[in-house]
Coordinates of C-alpha atoms and ligand atoms in Angstrom, one line a residue:
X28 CA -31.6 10.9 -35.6
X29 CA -33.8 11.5 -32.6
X30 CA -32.4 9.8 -29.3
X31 CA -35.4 7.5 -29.3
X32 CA -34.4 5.7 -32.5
X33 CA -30.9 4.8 -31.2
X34 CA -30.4 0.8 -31.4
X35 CA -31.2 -0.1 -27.7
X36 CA -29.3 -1.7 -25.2
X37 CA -30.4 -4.9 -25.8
X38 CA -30.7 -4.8 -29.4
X39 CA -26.9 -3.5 -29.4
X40 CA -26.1 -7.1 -27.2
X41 CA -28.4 -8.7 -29.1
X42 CA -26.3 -7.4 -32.5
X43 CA -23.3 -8.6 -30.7
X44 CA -24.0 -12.2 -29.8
X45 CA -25.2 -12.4 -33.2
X46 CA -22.3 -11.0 -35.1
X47 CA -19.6 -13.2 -33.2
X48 CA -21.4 -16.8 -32.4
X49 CA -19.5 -19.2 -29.9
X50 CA -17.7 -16.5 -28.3
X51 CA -19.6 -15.8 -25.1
X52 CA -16.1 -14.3 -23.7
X53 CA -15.9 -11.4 -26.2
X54 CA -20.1 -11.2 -25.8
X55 CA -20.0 -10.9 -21.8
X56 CA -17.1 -8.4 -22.1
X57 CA -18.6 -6.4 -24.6
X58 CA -21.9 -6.5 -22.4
X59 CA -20.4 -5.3 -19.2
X60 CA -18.9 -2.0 -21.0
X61 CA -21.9 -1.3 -23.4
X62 CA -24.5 -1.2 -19.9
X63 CA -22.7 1.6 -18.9
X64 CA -21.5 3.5 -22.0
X65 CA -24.9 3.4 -23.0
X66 CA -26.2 5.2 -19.7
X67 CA -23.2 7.5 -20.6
X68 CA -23.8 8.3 -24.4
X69 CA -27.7 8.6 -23.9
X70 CA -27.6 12.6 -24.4
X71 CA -24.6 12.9 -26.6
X72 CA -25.6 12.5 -30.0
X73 CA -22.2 12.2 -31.9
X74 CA -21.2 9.2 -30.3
X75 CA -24.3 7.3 -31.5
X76 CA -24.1 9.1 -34.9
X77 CA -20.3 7.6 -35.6
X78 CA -21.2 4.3 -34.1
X79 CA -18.0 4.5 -31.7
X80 CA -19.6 1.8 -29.5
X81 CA -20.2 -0.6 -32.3
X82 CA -16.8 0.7 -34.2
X83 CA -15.0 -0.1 -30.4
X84 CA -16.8 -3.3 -30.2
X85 CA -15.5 -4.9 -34.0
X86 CA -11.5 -5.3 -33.9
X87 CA -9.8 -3.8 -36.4
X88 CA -8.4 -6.4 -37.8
X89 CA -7.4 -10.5 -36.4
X90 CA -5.1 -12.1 -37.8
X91 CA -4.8 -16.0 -37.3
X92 CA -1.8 -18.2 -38.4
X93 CA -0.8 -21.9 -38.4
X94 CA 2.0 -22.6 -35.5
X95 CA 4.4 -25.8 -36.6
X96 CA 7.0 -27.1 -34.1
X97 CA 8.9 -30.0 -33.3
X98 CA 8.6 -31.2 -30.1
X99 CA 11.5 -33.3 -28.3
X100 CA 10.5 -36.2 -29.4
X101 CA 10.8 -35.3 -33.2
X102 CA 6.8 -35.4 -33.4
X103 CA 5.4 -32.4 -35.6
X104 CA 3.1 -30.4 -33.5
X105 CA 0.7 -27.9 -35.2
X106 CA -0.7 -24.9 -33.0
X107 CA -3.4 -21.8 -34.0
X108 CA -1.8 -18.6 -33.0
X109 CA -4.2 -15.3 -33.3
X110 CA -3.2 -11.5 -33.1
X111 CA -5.9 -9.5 -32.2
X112 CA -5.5 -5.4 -33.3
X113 CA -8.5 -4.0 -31.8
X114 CA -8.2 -0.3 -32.0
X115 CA -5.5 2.0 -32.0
X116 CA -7.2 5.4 -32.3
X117 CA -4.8 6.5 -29.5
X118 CA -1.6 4.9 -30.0
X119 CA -0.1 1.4 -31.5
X120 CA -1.8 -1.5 -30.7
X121 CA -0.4 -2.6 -27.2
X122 CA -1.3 -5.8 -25.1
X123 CA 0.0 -9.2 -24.2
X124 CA 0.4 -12.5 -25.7
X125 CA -1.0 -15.9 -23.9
X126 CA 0.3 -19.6 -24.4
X127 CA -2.6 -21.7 -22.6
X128 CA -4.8 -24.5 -23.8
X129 CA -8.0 -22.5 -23.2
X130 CA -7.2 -20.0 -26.0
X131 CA -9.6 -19.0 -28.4
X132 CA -10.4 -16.0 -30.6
X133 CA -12.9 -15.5 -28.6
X134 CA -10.6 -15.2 -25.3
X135 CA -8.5 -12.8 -27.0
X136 CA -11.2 -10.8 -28.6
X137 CA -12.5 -10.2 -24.8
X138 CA -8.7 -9.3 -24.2
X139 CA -7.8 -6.9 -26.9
X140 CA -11.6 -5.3 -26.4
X141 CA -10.6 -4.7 -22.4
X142 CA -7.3 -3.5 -23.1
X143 CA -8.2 -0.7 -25.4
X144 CA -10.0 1.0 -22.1
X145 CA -7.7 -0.1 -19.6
X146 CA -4.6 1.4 -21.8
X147 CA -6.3 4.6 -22.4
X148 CA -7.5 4.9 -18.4
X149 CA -3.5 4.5 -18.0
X150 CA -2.9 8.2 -19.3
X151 CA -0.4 6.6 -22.0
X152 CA -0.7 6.6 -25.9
X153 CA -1.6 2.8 -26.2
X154 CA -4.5 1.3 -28.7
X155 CA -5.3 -1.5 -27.8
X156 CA -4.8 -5.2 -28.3
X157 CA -3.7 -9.2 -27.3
X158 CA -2.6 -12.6 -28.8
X159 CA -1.4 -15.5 -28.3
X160 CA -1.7 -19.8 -28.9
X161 CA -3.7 -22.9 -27.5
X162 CA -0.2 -23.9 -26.9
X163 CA 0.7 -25.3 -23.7
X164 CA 4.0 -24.4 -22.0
X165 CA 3.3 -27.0 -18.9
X166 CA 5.7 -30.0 -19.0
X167 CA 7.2 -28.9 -22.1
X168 CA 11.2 -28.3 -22.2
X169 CA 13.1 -24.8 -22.3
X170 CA 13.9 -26.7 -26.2
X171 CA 10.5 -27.2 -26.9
X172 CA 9.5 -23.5 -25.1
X173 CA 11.9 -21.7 -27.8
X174 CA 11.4 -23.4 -30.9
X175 CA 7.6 -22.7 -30.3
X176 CA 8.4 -19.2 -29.7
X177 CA 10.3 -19.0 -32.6
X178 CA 8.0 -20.7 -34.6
X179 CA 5.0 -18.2 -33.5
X180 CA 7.7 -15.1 -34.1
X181 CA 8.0 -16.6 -37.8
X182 CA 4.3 -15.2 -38.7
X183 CA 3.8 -13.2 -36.0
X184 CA 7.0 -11.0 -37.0
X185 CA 5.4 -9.3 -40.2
X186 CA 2.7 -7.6 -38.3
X187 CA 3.7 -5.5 -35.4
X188 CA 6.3 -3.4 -35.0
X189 CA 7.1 -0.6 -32.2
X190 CA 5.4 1.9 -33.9
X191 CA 2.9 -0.8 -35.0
X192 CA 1.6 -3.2 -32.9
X193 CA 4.1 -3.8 -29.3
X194 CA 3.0 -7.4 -27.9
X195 CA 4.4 -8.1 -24.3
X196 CA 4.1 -11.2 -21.6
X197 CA 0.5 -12.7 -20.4
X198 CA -0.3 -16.3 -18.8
X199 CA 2.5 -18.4 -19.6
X200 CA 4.2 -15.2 -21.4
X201 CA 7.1 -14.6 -18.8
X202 CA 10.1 -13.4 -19.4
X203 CA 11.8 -15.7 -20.7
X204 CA 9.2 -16.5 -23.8
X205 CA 9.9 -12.4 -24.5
X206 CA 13.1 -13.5 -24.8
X207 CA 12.8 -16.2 -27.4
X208 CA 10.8 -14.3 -29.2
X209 CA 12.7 -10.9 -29.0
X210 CA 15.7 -12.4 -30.2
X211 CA 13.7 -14.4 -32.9
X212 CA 12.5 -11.2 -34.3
X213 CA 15.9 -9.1 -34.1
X214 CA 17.3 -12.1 -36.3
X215 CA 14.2 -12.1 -38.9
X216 CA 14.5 -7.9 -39.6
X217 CA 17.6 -7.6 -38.2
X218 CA 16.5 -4.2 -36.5
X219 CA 16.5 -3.6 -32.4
X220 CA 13.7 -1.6 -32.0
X221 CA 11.6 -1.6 -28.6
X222 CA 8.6 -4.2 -30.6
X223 CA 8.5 -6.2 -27.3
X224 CA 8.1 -5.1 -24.0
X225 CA 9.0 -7.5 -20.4
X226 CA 12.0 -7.7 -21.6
X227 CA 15.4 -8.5 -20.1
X228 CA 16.8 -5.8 -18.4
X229 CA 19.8 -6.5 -20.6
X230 CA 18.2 -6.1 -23.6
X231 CA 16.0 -2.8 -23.4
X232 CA 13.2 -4.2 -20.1
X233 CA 12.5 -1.5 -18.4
X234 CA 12.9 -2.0 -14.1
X235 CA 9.8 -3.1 -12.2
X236 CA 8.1 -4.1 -15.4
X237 CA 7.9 -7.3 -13.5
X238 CA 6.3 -6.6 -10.3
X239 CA 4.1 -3.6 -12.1
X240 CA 0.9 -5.2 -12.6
X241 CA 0.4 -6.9 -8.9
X242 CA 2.0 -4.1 -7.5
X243 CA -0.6 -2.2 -9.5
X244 CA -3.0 -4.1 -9.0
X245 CA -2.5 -3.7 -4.4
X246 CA -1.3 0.5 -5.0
X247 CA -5.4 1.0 -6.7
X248 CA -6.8 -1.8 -3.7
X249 CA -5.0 1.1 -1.2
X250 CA -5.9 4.0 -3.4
X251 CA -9.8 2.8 -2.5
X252 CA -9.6 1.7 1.1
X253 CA -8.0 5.5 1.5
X254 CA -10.8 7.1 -0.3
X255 CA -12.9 5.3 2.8
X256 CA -10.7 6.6 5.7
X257 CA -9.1 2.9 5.7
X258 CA -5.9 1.3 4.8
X259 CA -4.4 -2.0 4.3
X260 CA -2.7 -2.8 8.1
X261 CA -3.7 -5.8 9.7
X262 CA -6.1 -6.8 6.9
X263 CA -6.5 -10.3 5.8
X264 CA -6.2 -11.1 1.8
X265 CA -7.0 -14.2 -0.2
X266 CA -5.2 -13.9 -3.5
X267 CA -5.6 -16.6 -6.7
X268 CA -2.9 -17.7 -9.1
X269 CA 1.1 -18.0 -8.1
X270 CA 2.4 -16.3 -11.0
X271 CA 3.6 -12.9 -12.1
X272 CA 0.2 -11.1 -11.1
X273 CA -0.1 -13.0 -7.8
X274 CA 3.2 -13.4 -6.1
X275 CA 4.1 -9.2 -7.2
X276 CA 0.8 -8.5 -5.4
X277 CA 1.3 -10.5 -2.3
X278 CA 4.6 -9.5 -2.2
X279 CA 3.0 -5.6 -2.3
X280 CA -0.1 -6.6 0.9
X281 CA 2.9 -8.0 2.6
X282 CA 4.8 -4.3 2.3
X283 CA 2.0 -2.5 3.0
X284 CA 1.1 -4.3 6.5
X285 CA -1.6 -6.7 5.0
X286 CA -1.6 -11.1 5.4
X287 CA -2.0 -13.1 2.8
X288 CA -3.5 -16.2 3.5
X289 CA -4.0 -18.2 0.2
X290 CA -2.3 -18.7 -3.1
X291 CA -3.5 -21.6 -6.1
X292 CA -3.1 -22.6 -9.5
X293 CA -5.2 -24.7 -11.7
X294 CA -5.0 -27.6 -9.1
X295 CA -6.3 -26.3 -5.9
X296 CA -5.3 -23.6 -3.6
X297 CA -3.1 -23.2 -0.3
X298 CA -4.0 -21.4 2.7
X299 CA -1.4 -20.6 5.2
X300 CA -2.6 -19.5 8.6
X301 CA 0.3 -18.1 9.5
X302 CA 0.2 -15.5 6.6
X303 CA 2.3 -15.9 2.9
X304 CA 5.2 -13.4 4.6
X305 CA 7.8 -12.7 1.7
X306 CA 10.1 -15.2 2.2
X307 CA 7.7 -17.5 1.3
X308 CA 6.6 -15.4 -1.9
X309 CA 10.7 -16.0 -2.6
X310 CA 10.1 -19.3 -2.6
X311 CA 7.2 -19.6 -4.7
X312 CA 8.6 -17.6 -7.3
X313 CA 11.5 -19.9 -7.8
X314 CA 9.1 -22.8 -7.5
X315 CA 7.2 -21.5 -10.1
X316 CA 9.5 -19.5 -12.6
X317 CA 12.9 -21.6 -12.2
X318 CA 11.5 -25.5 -11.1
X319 CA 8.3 -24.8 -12.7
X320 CA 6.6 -26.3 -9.7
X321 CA 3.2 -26.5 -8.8
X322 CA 1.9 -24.7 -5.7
X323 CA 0.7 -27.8 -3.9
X324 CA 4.3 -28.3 -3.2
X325 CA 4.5 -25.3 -0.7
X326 CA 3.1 -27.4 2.1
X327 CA 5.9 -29.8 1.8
X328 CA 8.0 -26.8 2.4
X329 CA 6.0 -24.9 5.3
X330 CA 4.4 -27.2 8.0
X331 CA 1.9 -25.3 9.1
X332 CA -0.1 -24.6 5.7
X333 CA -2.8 -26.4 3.8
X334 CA -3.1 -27.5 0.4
X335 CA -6.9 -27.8 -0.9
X336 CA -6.7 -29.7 -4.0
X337 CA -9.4 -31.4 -6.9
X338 CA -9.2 -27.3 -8.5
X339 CA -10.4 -25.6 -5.3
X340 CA -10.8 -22.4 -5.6
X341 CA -9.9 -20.1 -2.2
X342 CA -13.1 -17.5 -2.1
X343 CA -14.4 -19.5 1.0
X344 CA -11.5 -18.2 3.5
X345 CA -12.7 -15.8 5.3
X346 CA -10.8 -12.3 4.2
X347 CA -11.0 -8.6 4.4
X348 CA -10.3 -7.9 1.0
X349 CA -9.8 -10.3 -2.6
X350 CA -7.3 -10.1 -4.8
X351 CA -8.3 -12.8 -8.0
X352 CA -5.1 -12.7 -9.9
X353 CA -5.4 -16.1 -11.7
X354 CA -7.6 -16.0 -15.2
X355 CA -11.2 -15.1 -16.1
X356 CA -14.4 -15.9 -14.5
X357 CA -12.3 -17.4 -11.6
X358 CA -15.3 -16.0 -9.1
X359 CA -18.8 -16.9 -9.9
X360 CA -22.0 -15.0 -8.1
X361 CA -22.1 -18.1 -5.5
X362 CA -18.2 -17.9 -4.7
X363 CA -19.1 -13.7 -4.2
X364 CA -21.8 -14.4 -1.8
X365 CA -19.5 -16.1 0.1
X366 CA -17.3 -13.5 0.5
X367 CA -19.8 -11.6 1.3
X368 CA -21.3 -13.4 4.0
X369 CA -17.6 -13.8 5.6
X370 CA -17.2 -9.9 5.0
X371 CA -14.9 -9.0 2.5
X372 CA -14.9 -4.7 2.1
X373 CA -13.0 -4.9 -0.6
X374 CA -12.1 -6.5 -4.1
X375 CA -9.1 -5.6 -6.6
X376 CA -9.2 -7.8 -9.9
X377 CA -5.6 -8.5 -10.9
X378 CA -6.7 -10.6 -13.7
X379 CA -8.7 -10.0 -16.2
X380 CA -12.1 -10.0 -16.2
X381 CA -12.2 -12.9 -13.4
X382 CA -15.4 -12.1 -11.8
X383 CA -18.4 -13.3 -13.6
X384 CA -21.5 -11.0 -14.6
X385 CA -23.2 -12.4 -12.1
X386 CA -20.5 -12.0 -9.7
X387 CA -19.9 -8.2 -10.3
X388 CA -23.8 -7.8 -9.4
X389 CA -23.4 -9.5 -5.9
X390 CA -20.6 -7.6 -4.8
X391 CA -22.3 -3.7 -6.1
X392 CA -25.4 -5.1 -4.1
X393 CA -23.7 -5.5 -0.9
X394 CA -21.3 -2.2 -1.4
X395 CA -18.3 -4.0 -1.5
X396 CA -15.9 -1.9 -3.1
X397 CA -15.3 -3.2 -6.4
X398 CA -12.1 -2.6 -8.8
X399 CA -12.3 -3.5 -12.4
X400 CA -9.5 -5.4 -13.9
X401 CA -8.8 -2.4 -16.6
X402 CA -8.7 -0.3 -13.8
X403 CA -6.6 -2.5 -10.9
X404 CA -4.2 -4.3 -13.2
X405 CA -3.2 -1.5 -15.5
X406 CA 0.0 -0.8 -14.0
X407 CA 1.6 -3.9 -15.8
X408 CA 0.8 -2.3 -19.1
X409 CA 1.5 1.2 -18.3
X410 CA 5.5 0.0 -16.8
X411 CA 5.3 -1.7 -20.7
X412 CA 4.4 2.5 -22.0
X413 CA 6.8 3.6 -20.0
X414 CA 9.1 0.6 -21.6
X415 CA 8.5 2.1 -24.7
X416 CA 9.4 5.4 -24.3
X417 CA 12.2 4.4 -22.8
X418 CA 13.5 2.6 -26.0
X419 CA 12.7 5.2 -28.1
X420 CA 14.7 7.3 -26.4
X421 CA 17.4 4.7 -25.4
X422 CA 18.0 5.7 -22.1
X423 CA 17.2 3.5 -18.9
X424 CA 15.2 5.2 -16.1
X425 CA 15.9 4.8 -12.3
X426 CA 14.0 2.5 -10.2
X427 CA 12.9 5.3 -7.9
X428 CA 11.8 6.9 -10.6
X429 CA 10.0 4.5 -12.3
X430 CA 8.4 3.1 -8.7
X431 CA 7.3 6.9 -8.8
X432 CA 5.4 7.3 -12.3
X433 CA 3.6 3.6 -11.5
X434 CA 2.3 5.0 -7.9
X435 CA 1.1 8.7 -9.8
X436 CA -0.5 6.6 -12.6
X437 CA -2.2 4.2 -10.7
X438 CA -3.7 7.2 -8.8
X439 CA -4.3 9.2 -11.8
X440 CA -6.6 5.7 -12.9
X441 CA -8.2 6.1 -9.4
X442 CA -9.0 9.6 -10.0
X443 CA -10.2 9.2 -13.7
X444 CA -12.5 6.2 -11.9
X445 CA -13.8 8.6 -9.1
X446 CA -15.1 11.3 -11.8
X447 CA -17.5 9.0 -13.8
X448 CA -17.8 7.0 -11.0
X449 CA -19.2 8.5 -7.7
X450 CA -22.5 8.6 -6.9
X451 CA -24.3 12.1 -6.0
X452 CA -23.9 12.6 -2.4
X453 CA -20.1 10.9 -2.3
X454 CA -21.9 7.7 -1.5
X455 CA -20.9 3.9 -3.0
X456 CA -18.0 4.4 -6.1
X457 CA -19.3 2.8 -9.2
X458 CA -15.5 1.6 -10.3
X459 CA -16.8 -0.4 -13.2
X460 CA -18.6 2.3 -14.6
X461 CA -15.8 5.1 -13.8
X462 CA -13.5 3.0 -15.3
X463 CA -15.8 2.2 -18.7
X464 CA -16.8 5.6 -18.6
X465 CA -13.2 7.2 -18.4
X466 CA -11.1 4.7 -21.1
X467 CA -14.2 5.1 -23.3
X468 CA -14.3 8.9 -23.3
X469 CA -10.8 8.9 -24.8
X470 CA -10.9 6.5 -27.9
X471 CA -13.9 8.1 -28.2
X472 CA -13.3 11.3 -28.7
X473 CA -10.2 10.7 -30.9
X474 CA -11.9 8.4 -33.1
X475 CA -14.8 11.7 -33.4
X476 CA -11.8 13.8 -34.9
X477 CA -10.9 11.0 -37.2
X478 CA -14.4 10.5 -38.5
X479 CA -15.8 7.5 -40.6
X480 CA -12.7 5.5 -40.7
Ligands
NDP26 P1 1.1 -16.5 -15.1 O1 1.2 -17.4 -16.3 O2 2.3 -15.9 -14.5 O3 0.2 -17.1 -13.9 C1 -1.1 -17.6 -14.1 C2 -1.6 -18.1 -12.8 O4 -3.0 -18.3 -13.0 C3 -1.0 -19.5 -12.5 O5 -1.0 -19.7 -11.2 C4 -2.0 -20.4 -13.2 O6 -2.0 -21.7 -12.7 C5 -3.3 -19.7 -12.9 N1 -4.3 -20.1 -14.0 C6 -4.2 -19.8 -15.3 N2 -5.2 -20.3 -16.0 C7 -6.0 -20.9 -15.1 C8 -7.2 -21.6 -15.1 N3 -7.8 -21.7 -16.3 N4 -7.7 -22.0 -14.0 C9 -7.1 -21.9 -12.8 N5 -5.9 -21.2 -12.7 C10 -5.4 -20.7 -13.8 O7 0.1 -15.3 -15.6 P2 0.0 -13.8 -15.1 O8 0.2 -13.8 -13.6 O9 0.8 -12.9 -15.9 O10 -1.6 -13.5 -15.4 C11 -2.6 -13.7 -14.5 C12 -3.8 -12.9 -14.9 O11 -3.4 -11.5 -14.9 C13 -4.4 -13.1 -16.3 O12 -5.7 -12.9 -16.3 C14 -3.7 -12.0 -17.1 O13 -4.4 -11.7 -18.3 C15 -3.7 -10.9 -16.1 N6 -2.8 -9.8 -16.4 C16 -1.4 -10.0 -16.5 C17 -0.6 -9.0 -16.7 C18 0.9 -9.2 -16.7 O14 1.6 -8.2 -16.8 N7 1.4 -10.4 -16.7 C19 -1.1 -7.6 -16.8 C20 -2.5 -7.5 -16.5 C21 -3.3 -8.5 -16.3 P3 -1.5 -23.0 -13.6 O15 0.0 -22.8 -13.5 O16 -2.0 -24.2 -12.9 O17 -2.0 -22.8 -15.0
2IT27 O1 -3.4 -7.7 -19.7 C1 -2.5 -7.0 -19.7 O2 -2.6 -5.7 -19.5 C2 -1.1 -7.5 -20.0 N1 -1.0 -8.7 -20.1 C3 0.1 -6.6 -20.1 C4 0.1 -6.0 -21.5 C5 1.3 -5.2 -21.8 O3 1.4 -4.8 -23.0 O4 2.2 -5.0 -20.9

């Protein structure tokens, strides 16, 4: 086929829309790779031959179930759960499982799609993929928390395995959901095999599983500012959410001489002037993962802080650098010109995809330096590999030498970025397109060797 009959760009998005109505998550995700890749693939003829873009962009399989609990007060509930398996030409499927109202297939199509690249950018042999449940964990009781894990465990159980399919923790996933459901499926195949990761560090978690995606998430935000002759001392960060991403990355500015100046959740935001030092990060993670608080009542506790409530959002605090760790498209293209205008250098997406289309476009315009989520939050997933080979194994590594392997892989990510993404000259770093470039390049080629599968 010559190049100029390849389906173009927008034909391809077109296709896409088409083929998967009502999901404009999965459609915008699938958009943002496929500008690039197809830029990338324009001269190399095998890749449009075997379709990988269109193979990469249909999930191998998803699998939807019925969810039945009880809830405390003996009412039936009935939930949707969803596993997606999107592709695991270079290992099992590998990805996290989310409990929030605002799931849909479509949610975790966009999910499993992202993690495929942002597992094989990590260096480690993950396919990728996600699930989860429109369940929500908020006001419900530990009770009513494990008998819905167990419930979802009941179905989910048949299809993964830790050869398989290895789920882990995602918005409202924590540990302690892991542990309901680890111990749900130990009792249902009566096997202990590594099929979760985040788990207790009792029961086969691996050490600074915890802290590995905001860590992560702040380690590639440094790796970037270095590349400039620049580093994180003195600089001011706004950060969204308060959970695991959040608090592990504010905890990480905080070590690494930044201030943080704003947490939130779904109610508002607060913004302390006096800086989010880590005593109060201790406080917030008990608030949140032991009183399962809400971050308005921080200022109750500190004096001097703010609470901005009625769902504010905290991009119009002046900062140096912008760390959304909350959900996706949490930043819209007006919020980004606002941090532009206040001069933000840098942003590092600890969630997911939390910076709309538009949004990406402002910041590449004004040559902010720009970190994908595949890219900045990988570390969370690759501490979940390294969980995995750990069981397998059954040993337990050392902290230092774990802290070690999540520093060399979130530079080995930054490199891998740096050689699809510079620009000739060494000027502005294209990080989206290193990143789509570099995890693409890998299922890629391993799905070439397979052939038509
Ligand atoms: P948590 O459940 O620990 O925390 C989520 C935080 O985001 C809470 O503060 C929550 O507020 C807020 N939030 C969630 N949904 C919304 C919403 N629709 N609007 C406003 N705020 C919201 O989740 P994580 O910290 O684990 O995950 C945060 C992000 O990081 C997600 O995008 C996730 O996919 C991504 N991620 C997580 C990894 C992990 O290892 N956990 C790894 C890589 C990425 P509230 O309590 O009010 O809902
Ligand atoms: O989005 C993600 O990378 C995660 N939620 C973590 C996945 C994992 O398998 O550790």
């Amino acid at each position: 086929m010559a190049v100029s009959d390849h389906v173009d760009l927008n034909a391809f998005i077109e296709g896409v829309k088409k083929r998967n109505p009502g999901q404009p998550e999965f459609a915008q995700a699938v958009t943002e790779v496929a500008v690039d890749i197809y830029d990338f693939i324009a001269d190399k003829e095998p890749y449009h031959k075997y379709q990988i873009l269109r193979r990469i962009a249909e999930p191998d399989r998803v699998i939807s179930f019925r969810v039945c609990w009880e809830d405390d007060g003996g009412n039936i509930r009935v939930q949707r759960g969803w596993r997606v398996q999107n592709n695991n030409s270079i290992g099992p499927y590998k990805g996290g499982i989310r409990f929030h109202p605002s799931v849909t297939e479509s949610v975790l199509k966009f999910l499993a799609f992202e993690q495929t690249f942002k597992n094989a950018l990590t260096g480690l042999p993950m396919g990728g993929g996600k699930g989860g449940a429109n369940f929500n964990p908020k006001g419900k009781s530990a009770n009513e928390v494990m008998r819905f894990c167990q419930s979802f465990m009941n179905e989910l159980y048949r299809h993964i395995g830790a050869d398989v399919d290895v789920p882990a923790g995602d918005i409202g996933v924590g540990g302690r959901e892991i542990g309901y459901m680890f111990g749900q499926y130990k009792r249902l195949t009566n096997e202990f095999t590594g099929v979760l990761t985040g788990k207790g560090l009792e029961f086969g978690g691996s050490l600074i599983r915890t802290e590995a995606t905001g860590y992560g998430a702040v380690y590639f935000l440094h790796e970037m500012l270095k590349h400039q002759g620049k580093d994180l001392v003195g600089l001011n960060a706004v950060i969204s959410g308060s959970g695991n991403v959040a608090t592990h990355a504010a905890e990480k500015i905080n070590q690494l001489g930044g201030k943080v100046l704003t947490l939130s959740d779904s109610e508002g935001y607060i913004y302390d002037p006096d800086g989010i030092t880590q005593d109060k990060v201790n406080f917030i993670k008990e608030l949140k993962n032991v009183k399962r608080g809400r971050i308005s009542e921080y200022v109750k506790e500190f004096k001097g802080a703010q609470f901005h409530g009625g769902g504010a959002r905290p991009w119009s605090v002046p900062c140096d650098v912008a760390l959304p760790c909350a959900t996706q498209n949490e930043l819209n293209e007006e919020e980004a010109k606002t941090l532009v205008k206040n001069g933000v250098i840098a942003v590092s997406e600890g969630a997911n995809m939390p910076t709309t289309l538009e949004g990406t476009h402002v910041f590449k315009a004004a040559k902010v330096i720009f970190a994908p989520g595949k890219a900045a939050n990988a570390g969370g997933v690759a501490v979940s590999g390294l969980e995995m080979s750990q069981n397998s194994a059954r040993i337990s590594w050392k902290e230092e030498e774990l802290q070690r392997m999540l520093l060399d892989i979130m530079q080995g990510i930054h490199s891998r970025c740096l050689e699809y993404g510079s620009t000739a000259g060494g000027g502005y770093v294209d990080y989206v397109k290193g990143a789509n470039i570099a995890g693409f390049k890998k299922v890629a080629d391993a799905m070439l060797a397979y052939g038509v599968v």
